[in-house]
Amino acid sequence: MKYCVLLRYLLVMAVLSAGLTAQSVDEVSSLKVTGIQFEVSPDIYASQNGFLQAAEGAVRRALQQGKADLLIFPEYTGVFFAFFDAPESLEGISSVEEGLSFLNRWYEAANLHDFFLAESGRAGAAMDSVWGSLAQKYGVYLLGGTYFARKADSDSSALQLRNRAVLYGPDGRRFYQQDKVYLTPFEQELLALSPGDLSSAQPVSIHGKTVAVSICRDTFFPVWEDRFHGADLWIDIKANGEVFTSEQAEIFRGALPERLEQLPGTVGMTVCLNGTFLDLLWEGPSSVIKVESGISGKAVHWLDRARTVRGEDFISVTLP
């Protein structure tokens, strides 16, 4: 008799344990992602502490709208970390040309490429300090946009400058990084950046979900579709350096919406930089989409969208 009681007890505990296990798996397997449409201006790049306060304010406002496991900042957000604590205020500088004159006075840099190359180590350290501390403080994964990173050319002694995205883990350390492959004319001609290696880009797993990242112009190329096939979420971080018009809206349509036509089931999130720096301007609405097939063909479904193409806003999606 006592063996029957013991057996019944073990069966009950097994059922309860299975229920708890299933519940914990459900909790872990969901992923809440929030994109921060971040607005920049010269004053927030005056110092690292000033930028940290601005970025943390955006993080807090994002989290006030709901819990998030992964926060996304757009392309170029960390590029101007190279100007932190400049010996002269940038306030009176209104163009890239004046910026070059400024660099020649203080940094002995002949061009923007040389300046960003010389400051890449400091900018990378600032990335780790700013984004790493926020990821750890709030216990989230955090994609801190991009910065210009220095990399040795394996075929020569030359140093390359690349547009690099960095994802930080909740422990504050670099979890994954990826270099932009298809550069814009601005990046090639004025900044003399070098392209990243396509083969080194790969999706990552966060809370059991497969997350892929592409950097702005990269998203226009179908070659990524094979690399990101089966991804649960495809994140496109953008710095669209144009006034957002109907023509720009059509150009956006050729990026992530077109890529997702070949990836059924993948959710897409575009996170855009907004604001100005020197005579550079960025606009564009952030969005969350999914492409689904219907009677009339494939159509884009908006799961969330920024309310403005100018200024701060937040978009989010939960992958159940």
Short mmCIF file of C-alpha atoms in Angstrom, two decimals, residues 5-171:
data_model
loop_
_atom_site.label_atom_id
_atom_site.label_comp_id
_atom_site.label_asym_id
_atom_site.label_seq_id
_atom_site.Cartn_x
_atom_site.Cartn_y
_atom_site.Cartn_z
CA VAL A 5 1.10 6.00 -2.21
CA LEU A 6 4.75 6.64 -3.03
CA LEU A 7 4.13 5.93 -6.73
CA ARG A 8 1.14 8.30 -6.76
CA TYR A 9 3.25 10.99 -5.09
CA LEU A 10 6.01 10.58 -7.66
CA LEU A 11 3.51 10.79 -10.52
CA VAL A 12 1.99 14.00 -9.12
CA MET A 13 5.42 15.56 -8.67
CA ALA A 14 6.36 14.57 -12.22
CA VAL A 15 3.25 16.27 -13.61
CA LEU A 16 3.86 19.40 -11.56
CA SER A 17 7.50 19.46 -12.58
CA ALA A 18 6.55 19.10 -16.25
CA GLY A 19 4.13 22.03 -15.90
CA LEU A 20 6.76 24.23 -14.30
CA THR A 21 9.29 23.27 -16.93
CA ALA A 22 6.88 24.12 -19.75
CA GLN A 23 6.10 27.46 -18.12
CA SER A 24 9.76 28.37 -17.74
CA VAL A 25 10.45 27.42 -21.37
CA ASP A 26 7.62 29.70 -22.51
CA GLU A 27 9.06 32.59 -20.49
CA VAL A 28 12.57 32.10 -21.84
CA SER A 29 11.51 31.54 -25.45
CA SER A 30 9.68 34.86 -25.80
CA LEU A 31 11.74 37.86 -26.91
CA LYS A 32 10.59 41.47 -26.55
CA VAL A 33 12.53 43.84 -28.82
CA THR A 34 12.33 47.63 -28.74
CA GLY A 35 13.84 49.89 -31.39
CA ILE A 36 14.83 53.39 -30.32
CA GLN A 37 14.50 56.00 -33.06
CA PHE A 38 17.25 58.15 -31.61
CA GLU A 39 17.57 61.88 -32.29
CA VAL A 40 21.11 63.28 -32.30
CA SER A 41 22.54 66.80 -32.26
CA PRO A 42 26.04 68.28 -31.79
CA ASP A 43 25.47 69.11 -28.13
CA ILE A 44 24.98 65.48 -27.01
CA TYR A 45 28.42 64.63 -28.43
CA ALA A 46 30.20 67.32 -26.43
CA SER A 47 31.21 64.79 -23.77
CA GLN A 48 30.86 61.10 -22.99
CA ASN A 49 28.94 61.80 -19.81
CA GLY A 50 26.54 64.09 -21.65
CA PHE A 51 25.87 61.46 -24.27
CA LEU A 52 25.43 58.75 -21.64
CA GLN A 53 22.76 60.85 -19.95
CA ALA A 54 20.94 61.38 -23.26
CA ALA A 55 21.14 57.70 -24.19
CA GLU A 56 20.04 56.54 -20.74
CA GLY A 57 17.09 58.91 -20.89
CA ALA A 58 16.02 57.27 -24.15
CA VAL A 59 16.48 53.79 -22.63
CA ARG A 60 14.34 54.70 -19.63
CA ARG A 61 11.58 56.12 -21.81
CA ALA A 62 11.67 52.99 -23.95
CA LEU A 63 11.39 50.72 -20.90
CA GLN A 64 8.55 52.80 -19.47
CA GLN A 65 6.49 51.52 -22.39
CA GLY A 66 7.11 47.92 -21.38
CA LYS A 67 9.75 45.35 -20.55
CA ALA A 68 12.35 44.68 -23.23
CA ASP A 69 14.96 41.96 -23.63
CA LEU A 70 16.75 43.62 -26.56
CA LEU A 71 17.14 47.35 -27.26
CA ILE A 72 18.22 48.65 -30.67
CA PHE A 73 19.94 51.97 -31.46
CA PRO A 74 20.42 52.97 -35.12
CA GLU A 75 23.45 53.11 -37.38
CA TYR A 76 26.00 55.93 -36.80
CA THR A 77 24.88 56.54 -33.20
CA GLY A 78 28.42 55.85 -31.96
CA VAL A 79 30.36 57.32 -34.89
CA PHE A 80 30.66 60.78 -33.35
CA PHE A 81 32.02 59.42 -30.07
CA ALA A 82 35.32 60.36 -31.71
CA PHE A 83 34.47 64.01 -30.97
CA PHE A 84 33.94 63.54 -27.23
CA ASP A 85 35.69 66.22 -25.16
CA ALA A 86 37.02 68.06 -28.20
CA PRO A 87 39.33 70.96 -27.23
CA GLU A 88 36.98 73.38 -28.98
CA SER A 89 33.21 73.48 -29.14
CA LEU A 90 31.59 72.19 -32.32
CA GLU A 91 28.79 74.69 -31.89
CA GLY A 92 30.12 77.15 -34.46
CA ILE A 93 30.95 74.49 -37.06
CA SER A 94 28.16 74.13 -39.59
CA SER A 95 29.63 71.99 -42.37
CA VAL A 96 31.91 69.04 -43.04
CA GLU A 97 34.39 71.42 -44.71
CA GLU A 98 34.60 73.53 -41.56
CA GLY A 99 34.94 70.32 -39.63
CA LEU A 100 38.04 69.42 -41.64
CA SER A 101 39.55 72.82 -40.78
CA PHE A 102 38.74 72.15 -37.13
CA LEU A 103 40.46 68.77 -37.29
CA ASN A 104 43.56 70.26 -38.88
CA ARG A 105 43.86 72.78 -36.03
CA TRP A 106 43.56 70.33 -33.20
CA TYR A 107 44.32 66.84 -34.42
CA GLU A 108 46.72 67.33 -37.34
CA ALA A 109 44.44 65.11 -39.41
CA ALA A 110 44.59 65.66 -43.15
CA ASN A 111 41.10 64.27 -43.71
CA LEU A 112 38.16 62.64 -41.96
CA HIS A 113 39.54 59.14 -42.58
CA ASP A 114 42.79 59.93 -40.76
CA PHE A 115 40.90 61.55 -37.89
CA PHE A 116 38.49 58.65 -37.36
CA LEU A 117 41.34 56.16 -37.74
CA ALA A 118 43.40 57.95 -35.08
CA GLU A 119 40.41 58.19 -32.73
CA SER A 120 39.00 54.69 -33.36
CA GLY A 121 40.54 53.22 -30.23
CA ARG A 122 39.06 55.95 -28.05
CA ALA A 123 35.70 55.66 -29.80
CA GLY A 124 35.68 51.88 -29.30
CA ALA A 125 36.43 52.29 -25.60
CA ALA A 126 33.59 54.81 -25.35
CA MET A 127 31.24 52.31 -27.05
CA ASP A 128 32.11 49.68 -24.45
CA SER A 129 31.75 52.15 -21.60
CA VAL A 130 28.45 53.73 -22.69
CA TRP A 131 26.56 50.80 -24.16
CA GLY A 132 28.15 48.14 -21.96
CA SER A 133 27.19 50.01 -18.80
CA LEU A 134 23.59 50.55 -19.97
CA ALA A 135 23.19 46.90 -21.02
CA GLN A 136 24.45 45.73 -17.64
CA LYS A 137 22.52 48.30 -15.60
CA TYR A 138 19.18 47.43 -17.20
CA GLY A 139 19.88 43.73 -17.75
CA VAL A 140 19.24 43.77 -21.50
CA TYR A 141 20.92 42.95 -24.77
CA LEU A 142 21.71 46.24 -26.47
CA LEU A 143 22.72 46.96 -30.05
CA GLY A 144 24.60 50.26 -29.77
CA GLY A 145 24.41 51.34 -33.41
CA THR A 146 27.76 51.62 -35.20
CA TYR A 147 31.12 53.33 -34.90
CA PHE A 148 34.19 53.52 -37.13
CA ALA A 149 36.50 50.74 -36.02
CA ARG A 150 40.12 50.12 -36.90
CA LYS A 151 41.09 46.74 -38.33
CA ALA A 152 44.41 45.49 -39.63
CA ASP A 153 44.43 44.40 -43.27
CA SER A 154 45.53 40.77 -43.27
CA ASP A 155 47.18 41.19 -46.68
CA SER A 156 49.26 44.24 -45.79
CA SER A 157 50.44 46.35 -42.89
CA ALA A 158 47.76 48.98 -43.63
CA LEU A 159 44.97 49.74 -41.18
CA GLN A 160 41.39 49.71 -42.42
CA LEU A 161 38.50 51.76 -41.10
CA ARG A 162 35.16 49.96 -40.98
CA ASN A 163 31.59 50.84 -40.05
CA ARG A 164 30.99 48.36 -37.22
CA ALA A 165 27.83 47.44 -35.31
CA VAL A 166 28.27 46.09 -31.77
CA LEU A 167 25.75 44.07 -29.75
CA TYR A 168 26.28 43.97 -25.97
CA GLY A 169 25.03 41.29 -23.60
CA PRO A 170 23.38 41.81 -20.20
CA ASP A 171 26.81 41.33 -18.62
#
